[in-house]
mmCIF file of C-alpha atoms in Angstrom:
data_model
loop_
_atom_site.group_PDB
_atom_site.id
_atom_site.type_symbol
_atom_site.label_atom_id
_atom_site.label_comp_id
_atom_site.label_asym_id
_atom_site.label_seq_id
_atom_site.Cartn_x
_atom_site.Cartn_y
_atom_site.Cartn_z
ATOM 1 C CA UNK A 298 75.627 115.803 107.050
ATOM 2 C CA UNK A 299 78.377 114.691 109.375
ATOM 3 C CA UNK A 300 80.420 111.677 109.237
ATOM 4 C CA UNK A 301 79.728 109.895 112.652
ATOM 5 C CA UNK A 302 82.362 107.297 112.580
ATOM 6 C CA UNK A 303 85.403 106.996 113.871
ATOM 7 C CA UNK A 304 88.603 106.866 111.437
ATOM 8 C CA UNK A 305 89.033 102.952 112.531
ATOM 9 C CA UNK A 306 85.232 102.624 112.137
ATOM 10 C CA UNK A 307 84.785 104.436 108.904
ATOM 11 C CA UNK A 308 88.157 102.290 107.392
ATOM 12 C CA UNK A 309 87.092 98.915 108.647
ATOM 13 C CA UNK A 310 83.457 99.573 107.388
ATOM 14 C CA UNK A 311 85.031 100.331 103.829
ATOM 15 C CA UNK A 312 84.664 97.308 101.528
ATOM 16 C CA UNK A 313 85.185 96.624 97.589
ATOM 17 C CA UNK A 314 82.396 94.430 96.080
ATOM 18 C CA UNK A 315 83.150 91.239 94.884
ATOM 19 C CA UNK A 316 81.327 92.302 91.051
ATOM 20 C CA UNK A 317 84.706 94.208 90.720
ATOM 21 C CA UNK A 318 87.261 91.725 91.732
ATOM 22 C CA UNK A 319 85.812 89.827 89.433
ATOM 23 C CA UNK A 320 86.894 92.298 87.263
ATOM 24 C CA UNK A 321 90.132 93.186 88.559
ATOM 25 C CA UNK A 322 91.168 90.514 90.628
ATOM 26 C CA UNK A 323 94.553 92.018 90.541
ATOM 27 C CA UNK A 324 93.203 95.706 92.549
ATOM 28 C CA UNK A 325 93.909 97.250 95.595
ATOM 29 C CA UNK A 326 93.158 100.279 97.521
ATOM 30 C CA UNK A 327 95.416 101.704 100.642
ATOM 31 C CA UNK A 328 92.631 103.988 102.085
ATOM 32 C CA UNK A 329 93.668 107.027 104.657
ATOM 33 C CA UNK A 330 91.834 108.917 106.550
ATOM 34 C CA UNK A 331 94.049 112.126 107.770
ATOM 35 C CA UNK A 332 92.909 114.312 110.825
ATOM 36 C CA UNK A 333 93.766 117.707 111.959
ATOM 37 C CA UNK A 334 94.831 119.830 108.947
ATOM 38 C CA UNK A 335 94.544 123.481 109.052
ATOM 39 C CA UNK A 336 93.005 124.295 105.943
ATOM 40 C CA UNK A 337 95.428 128.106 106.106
ATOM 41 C CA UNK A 338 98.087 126.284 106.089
ATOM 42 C CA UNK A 339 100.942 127.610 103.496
ATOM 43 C CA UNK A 340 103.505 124.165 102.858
ATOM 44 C CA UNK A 341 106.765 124.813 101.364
ATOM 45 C CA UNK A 342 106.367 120.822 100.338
ATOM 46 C CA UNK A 343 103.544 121.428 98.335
ATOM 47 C CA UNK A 344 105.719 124.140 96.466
ATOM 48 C CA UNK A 345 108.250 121.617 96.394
ATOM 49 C CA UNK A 346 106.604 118.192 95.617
ATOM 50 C CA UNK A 347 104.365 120.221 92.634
ATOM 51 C CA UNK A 348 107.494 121.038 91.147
ATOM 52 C CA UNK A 349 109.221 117.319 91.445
ATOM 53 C CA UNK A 350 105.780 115.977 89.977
ATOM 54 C CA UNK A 351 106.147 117.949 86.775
ATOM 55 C CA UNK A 352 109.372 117.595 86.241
ATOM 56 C CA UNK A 353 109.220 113.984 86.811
ATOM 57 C CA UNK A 354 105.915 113.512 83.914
ATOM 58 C CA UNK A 355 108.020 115.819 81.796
ATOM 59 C CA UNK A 356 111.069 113.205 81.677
ATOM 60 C CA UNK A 357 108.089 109.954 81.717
ATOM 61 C CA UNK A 358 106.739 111.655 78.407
ATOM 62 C CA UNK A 359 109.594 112.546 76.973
ATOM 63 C CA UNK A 360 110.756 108.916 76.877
ATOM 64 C CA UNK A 361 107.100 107.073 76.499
ATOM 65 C CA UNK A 362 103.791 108.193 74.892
ATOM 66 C CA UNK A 363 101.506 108.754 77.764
ATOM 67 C CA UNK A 364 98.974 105.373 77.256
ATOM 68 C CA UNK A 365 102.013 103.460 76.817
ATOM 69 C CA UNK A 366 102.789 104.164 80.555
ATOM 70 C CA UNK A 367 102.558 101.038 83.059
ATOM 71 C CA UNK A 368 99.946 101.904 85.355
ATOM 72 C CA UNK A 369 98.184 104.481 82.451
ATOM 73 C CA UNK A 370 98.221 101.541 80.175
ATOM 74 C CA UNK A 371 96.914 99.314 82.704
ATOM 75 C CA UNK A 372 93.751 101.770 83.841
ATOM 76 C CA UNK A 373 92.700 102.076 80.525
ATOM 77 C CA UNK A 374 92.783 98.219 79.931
ATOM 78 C CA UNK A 375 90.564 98.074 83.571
ATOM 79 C CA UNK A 376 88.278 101.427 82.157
ATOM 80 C CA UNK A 377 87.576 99.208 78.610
ATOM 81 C CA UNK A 378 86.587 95.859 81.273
ATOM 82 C CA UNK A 379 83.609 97.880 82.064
ATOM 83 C CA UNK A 380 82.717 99.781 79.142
ATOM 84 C CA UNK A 381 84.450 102.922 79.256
ATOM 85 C CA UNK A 382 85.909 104.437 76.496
ATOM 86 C CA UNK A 383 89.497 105.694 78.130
ATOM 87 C CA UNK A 384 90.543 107.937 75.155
ATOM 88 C CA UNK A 385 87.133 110.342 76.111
ATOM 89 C CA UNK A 386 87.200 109.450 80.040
ATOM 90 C CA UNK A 387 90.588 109.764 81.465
ATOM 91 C CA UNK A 388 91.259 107.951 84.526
ATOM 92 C CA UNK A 389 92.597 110.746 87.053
ATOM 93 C CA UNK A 390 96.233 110.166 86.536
ATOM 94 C CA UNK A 391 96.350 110.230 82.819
ATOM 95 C CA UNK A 392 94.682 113.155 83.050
ATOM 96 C CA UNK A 393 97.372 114.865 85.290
ATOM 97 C CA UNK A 394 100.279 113.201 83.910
ATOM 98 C CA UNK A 395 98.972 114.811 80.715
ATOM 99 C CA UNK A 396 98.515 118.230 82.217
ATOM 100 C CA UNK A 397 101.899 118.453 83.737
ATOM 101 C CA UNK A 398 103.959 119.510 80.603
ATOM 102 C CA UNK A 399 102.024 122.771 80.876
ATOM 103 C CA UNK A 400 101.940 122.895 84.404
ATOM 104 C CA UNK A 401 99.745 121.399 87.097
ATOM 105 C CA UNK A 402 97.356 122.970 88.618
ATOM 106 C CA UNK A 403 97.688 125.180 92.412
ATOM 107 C CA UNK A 404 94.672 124.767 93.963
ATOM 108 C CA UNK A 405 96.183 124.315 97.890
ATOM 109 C CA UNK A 406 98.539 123.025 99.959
ATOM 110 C CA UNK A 407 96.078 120.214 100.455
ATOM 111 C CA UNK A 408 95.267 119.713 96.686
ATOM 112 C CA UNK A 409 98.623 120.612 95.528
ATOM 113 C CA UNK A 410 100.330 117.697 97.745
ATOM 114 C CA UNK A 411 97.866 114.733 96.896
ATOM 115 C CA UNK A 412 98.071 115.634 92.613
ATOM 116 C CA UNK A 413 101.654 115.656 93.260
ATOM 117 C CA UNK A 414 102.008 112.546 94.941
ATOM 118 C CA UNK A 415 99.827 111.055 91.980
ATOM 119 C CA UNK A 416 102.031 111.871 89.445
ATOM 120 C CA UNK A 417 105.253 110.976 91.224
ATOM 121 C CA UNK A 418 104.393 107.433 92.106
ATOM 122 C CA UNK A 419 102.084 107.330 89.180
ATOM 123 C CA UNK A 420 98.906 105.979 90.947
ATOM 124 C CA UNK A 421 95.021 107.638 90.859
ATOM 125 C CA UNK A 422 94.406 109.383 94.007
ATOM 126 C CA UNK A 423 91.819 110.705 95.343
ATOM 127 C CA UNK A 424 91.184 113.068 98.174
ATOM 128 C CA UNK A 425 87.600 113.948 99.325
ATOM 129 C CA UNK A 426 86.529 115.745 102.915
ATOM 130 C CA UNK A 427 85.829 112.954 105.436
ATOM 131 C CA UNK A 428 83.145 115.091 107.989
ATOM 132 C CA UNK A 429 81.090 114.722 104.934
ATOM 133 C CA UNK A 430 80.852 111.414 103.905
ATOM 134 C CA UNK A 431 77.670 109.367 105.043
ATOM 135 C CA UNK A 432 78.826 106.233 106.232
ATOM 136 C CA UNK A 433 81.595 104.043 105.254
ATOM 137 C CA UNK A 434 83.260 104.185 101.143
ATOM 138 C CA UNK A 435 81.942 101.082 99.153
ATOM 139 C CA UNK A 436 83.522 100.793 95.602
ATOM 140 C CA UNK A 437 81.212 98.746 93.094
ATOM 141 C CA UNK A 438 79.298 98.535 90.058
ATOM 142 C CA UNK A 439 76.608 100.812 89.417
ATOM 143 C CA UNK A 440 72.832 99.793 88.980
ATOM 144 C CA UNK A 441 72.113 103.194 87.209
ATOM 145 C CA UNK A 442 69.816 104.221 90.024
ATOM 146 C CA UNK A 443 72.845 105.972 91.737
ATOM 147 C CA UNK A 444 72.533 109.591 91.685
ATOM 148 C CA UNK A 445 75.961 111.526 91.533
ATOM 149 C CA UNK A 446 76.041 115.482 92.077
ATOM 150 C CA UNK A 447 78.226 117.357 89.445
ATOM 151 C CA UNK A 448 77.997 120.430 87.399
ATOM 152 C CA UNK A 449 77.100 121.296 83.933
ATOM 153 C CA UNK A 450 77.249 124.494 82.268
ATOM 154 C CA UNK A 451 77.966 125.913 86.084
ATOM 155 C CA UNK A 452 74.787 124.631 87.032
ATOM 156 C CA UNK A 453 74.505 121.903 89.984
ATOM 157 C CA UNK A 454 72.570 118.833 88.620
ATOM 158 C CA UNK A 455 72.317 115.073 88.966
ATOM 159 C CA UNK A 456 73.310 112.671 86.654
ATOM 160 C CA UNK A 457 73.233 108.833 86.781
ATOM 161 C CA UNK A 458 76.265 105.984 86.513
ATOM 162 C CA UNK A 459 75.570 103.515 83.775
ATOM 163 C CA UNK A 460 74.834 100.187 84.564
ATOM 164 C CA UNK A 461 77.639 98.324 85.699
ATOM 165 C CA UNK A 462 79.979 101.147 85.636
ATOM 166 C CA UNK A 463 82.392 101.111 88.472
ATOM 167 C CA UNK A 464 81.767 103.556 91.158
ATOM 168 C CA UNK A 465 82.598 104.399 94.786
ATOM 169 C CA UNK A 466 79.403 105.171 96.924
ATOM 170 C CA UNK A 467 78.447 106.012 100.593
ATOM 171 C CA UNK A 468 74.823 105.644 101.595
ATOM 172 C CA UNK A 469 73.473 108.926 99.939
ATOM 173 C CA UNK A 470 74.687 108.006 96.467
ATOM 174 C CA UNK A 471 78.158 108.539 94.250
ATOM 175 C CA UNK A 472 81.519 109.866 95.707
ATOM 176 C CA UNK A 473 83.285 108.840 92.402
ATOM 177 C CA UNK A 474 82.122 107.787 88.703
ATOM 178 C CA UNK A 475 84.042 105.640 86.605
ATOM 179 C CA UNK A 476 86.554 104.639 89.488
ATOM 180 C CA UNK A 477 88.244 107.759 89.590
ATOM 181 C CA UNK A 478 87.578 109.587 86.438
ATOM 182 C CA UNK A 479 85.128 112.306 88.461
ATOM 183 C CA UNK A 480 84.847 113.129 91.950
ATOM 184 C CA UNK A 481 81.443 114.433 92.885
ATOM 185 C CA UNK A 482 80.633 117.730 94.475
ATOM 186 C CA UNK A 483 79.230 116.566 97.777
ATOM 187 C CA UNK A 484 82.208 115.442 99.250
ATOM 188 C CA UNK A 485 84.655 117.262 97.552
ATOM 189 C CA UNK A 486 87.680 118.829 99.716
ATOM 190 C CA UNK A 487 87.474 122.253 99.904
ATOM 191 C CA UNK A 488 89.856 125.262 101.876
ATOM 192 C CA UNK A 489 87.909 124.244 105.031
ATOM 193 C CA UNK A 490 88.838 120.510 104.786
ATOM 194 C CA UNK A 491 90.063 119.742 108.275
ATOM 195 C CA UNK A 492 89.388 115.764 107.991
ATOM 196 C CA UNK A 493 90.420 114.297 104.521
ATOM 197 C CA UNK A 494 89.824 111.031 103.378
ATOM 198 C CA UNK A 495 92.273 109.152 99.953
ATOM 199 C CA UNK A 496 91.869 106.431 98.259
ATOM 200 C CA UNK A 497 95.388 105.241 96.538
ATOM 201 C CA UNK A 498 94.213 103.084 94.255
ATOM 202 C CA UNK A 499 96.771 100.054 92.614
ATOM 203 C CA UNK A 500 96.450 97.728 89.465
ATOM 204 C CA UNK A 501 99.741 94.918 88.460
ATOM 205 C CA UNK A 502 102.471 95.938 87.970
ATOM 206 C CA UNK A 503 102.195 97.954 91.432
ATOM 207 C CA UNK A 504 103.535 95.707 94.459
ATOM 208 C CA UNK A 505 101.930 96.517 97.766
ATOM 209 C CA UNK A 506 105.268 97.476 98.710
ATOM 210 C CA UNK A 507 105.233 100.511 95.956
ATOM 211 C CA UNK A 508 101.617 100.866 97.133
ATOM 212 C CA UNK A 509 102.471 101.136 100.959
ATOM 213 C CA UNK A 510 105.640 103.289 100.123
ATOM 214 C CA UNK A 511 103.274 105.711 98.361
ATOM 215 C CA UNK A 512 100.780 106.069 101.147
ATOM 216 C CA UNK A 513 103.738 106.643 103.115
ATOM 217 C CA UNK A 514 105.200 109.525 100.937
ATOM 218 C CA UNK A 515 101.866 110.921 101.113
ATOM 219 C CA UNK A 516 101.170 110.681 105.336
ATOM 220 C CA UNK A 517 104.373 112.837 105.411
ATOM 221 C CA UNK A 518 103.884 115.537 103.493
ATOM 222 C CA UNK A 519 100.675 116.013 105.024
ATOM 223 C CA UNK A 520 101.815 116.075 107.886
ATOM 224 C CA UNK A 521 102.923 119.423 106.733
ATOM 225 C CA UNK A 522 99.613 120.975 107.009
ATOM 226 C CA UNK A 523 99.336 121.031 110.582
ATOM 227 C CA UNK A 524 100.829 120.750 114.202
ATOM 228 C CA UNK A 525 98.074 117.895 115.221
ATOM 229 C CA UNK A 526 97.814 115.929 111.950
ATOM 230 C CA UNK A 527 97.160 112.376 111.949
ATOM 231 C CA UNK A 528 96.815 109.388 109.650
ATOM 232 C CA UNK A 529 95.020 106.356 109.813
ATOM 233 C CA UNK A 530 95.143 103.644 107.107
ATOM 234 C CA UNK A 531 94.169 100.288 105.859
ATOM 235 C CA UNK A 532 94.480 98.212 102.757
ATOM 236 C CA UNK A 533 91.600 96.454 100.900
ATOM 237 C CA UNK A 534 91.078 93.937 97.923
ATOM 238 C CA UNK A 535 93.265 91.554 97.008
ATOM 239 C CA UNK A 536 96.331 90.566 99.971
#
């Protein structure tokens, strides 16, 4: 399937249900859709910004255990509001801020530059292909009925979210379980991503001006990837 809206269309159709304001009346998402990267494209940034990243969780850990880290701290607090156990389901910066003392991982320029970013301005991001989302992103709590394509053992299956876990969905079913714990396979990025879609997402203490700044730091290095790329944003949930 191919995502028939606009970038202004898809953004503005986006929405974050009430059920997890309630929540987290405190969250917000800066959501950017990027067009015309060329998936062969080899960015010195990427190099660059992978390096900076682990260097810069190297120094953060060396001075703070890991769940003692603001925004860390702060998505495991929001993970326990709904049930989640953060020490076994690590939102998707703790798990790369974690993973950085080893080295993170190359996957592409693409990949590489939006892990990077996460661990610099220490914020979950996510980046999934846009052409194959089905209508616009919703992020709510689940009913359980939601089906959510993964793998287990190497084998494609279908699981479930559990009821009232927090989950962004387009009209076929799960993009994301737990928030951003696990992206699903359907609209994962892949090397022919030409159309990507992020989702910054941004608990207290992070001002919208940190938030902004980061979705700026991220719009240029992606503009890296390409001749013709550009970037369309908007912010959602609390203003």
């Amino acid at each position: 399937m191919t995502n028939r809206l606009t970038p202004t269309e898809f953004l503005y159709g986006c929405s974050i249900d009430p059920s997890v304001l309630e929540l987290r009346p405190d969250y917000r998402a800066l959501l950017l859709v990027v067009e015309g990267i060329d998936p062969r494209a080899n960015s010195e940034i990427a190099h660059e910004l992978i390096n900076k990243a682990e260097a810069h969780a190297n120094a953060l850990l060396a001075a703070t255990p890991v769940d003692q880290l603001p925004q860390i701290s702060t998505w495991r607090e929001a993970y326990r509001g709904f049930g989640a156990k953060p020490q076994r389901t690590r939102n998707s910066l703790e798990a790369l801020t974690r993973r950085a003392g080893a080295g993170l991982p190359r996957v592409n320029a693409l990949t590489d530059i939006y892990n990077a970013i996460s661990v610099l301005h220490q914020i979950p991001l996510g980046g999934e292909d846009f052409d194959l989302y089905d209508g616009p992103a919703t992020l709510t709590r689940a009913t359980g009925d939601e089906s959510f394509d993964t793998t287990a053992g190497g084998e494609a299956v279908l699981e479930n979210p559990e009821t009232g876990e927090v989950i962004w969905r387009d009209n076929t079913g799960v993009t994301c379980r737990r928030w951003n714990w696990r992206q699903g396979k359907r609209t994962a990025p892949s090397q022919d991503t030409t159309n990507a879609f992020f989702i910054l997402d941004a608990l207290a203490p992070m001002s919208d001006e940190e938030l902004e700044a980061t979705g700026e730091s991220l719009s240029q290095a992606l503009e890296s990837l390409g001749t013709a790329v550009q970037v369309s944003k908007r912010m959602v949930g609390a203003q």
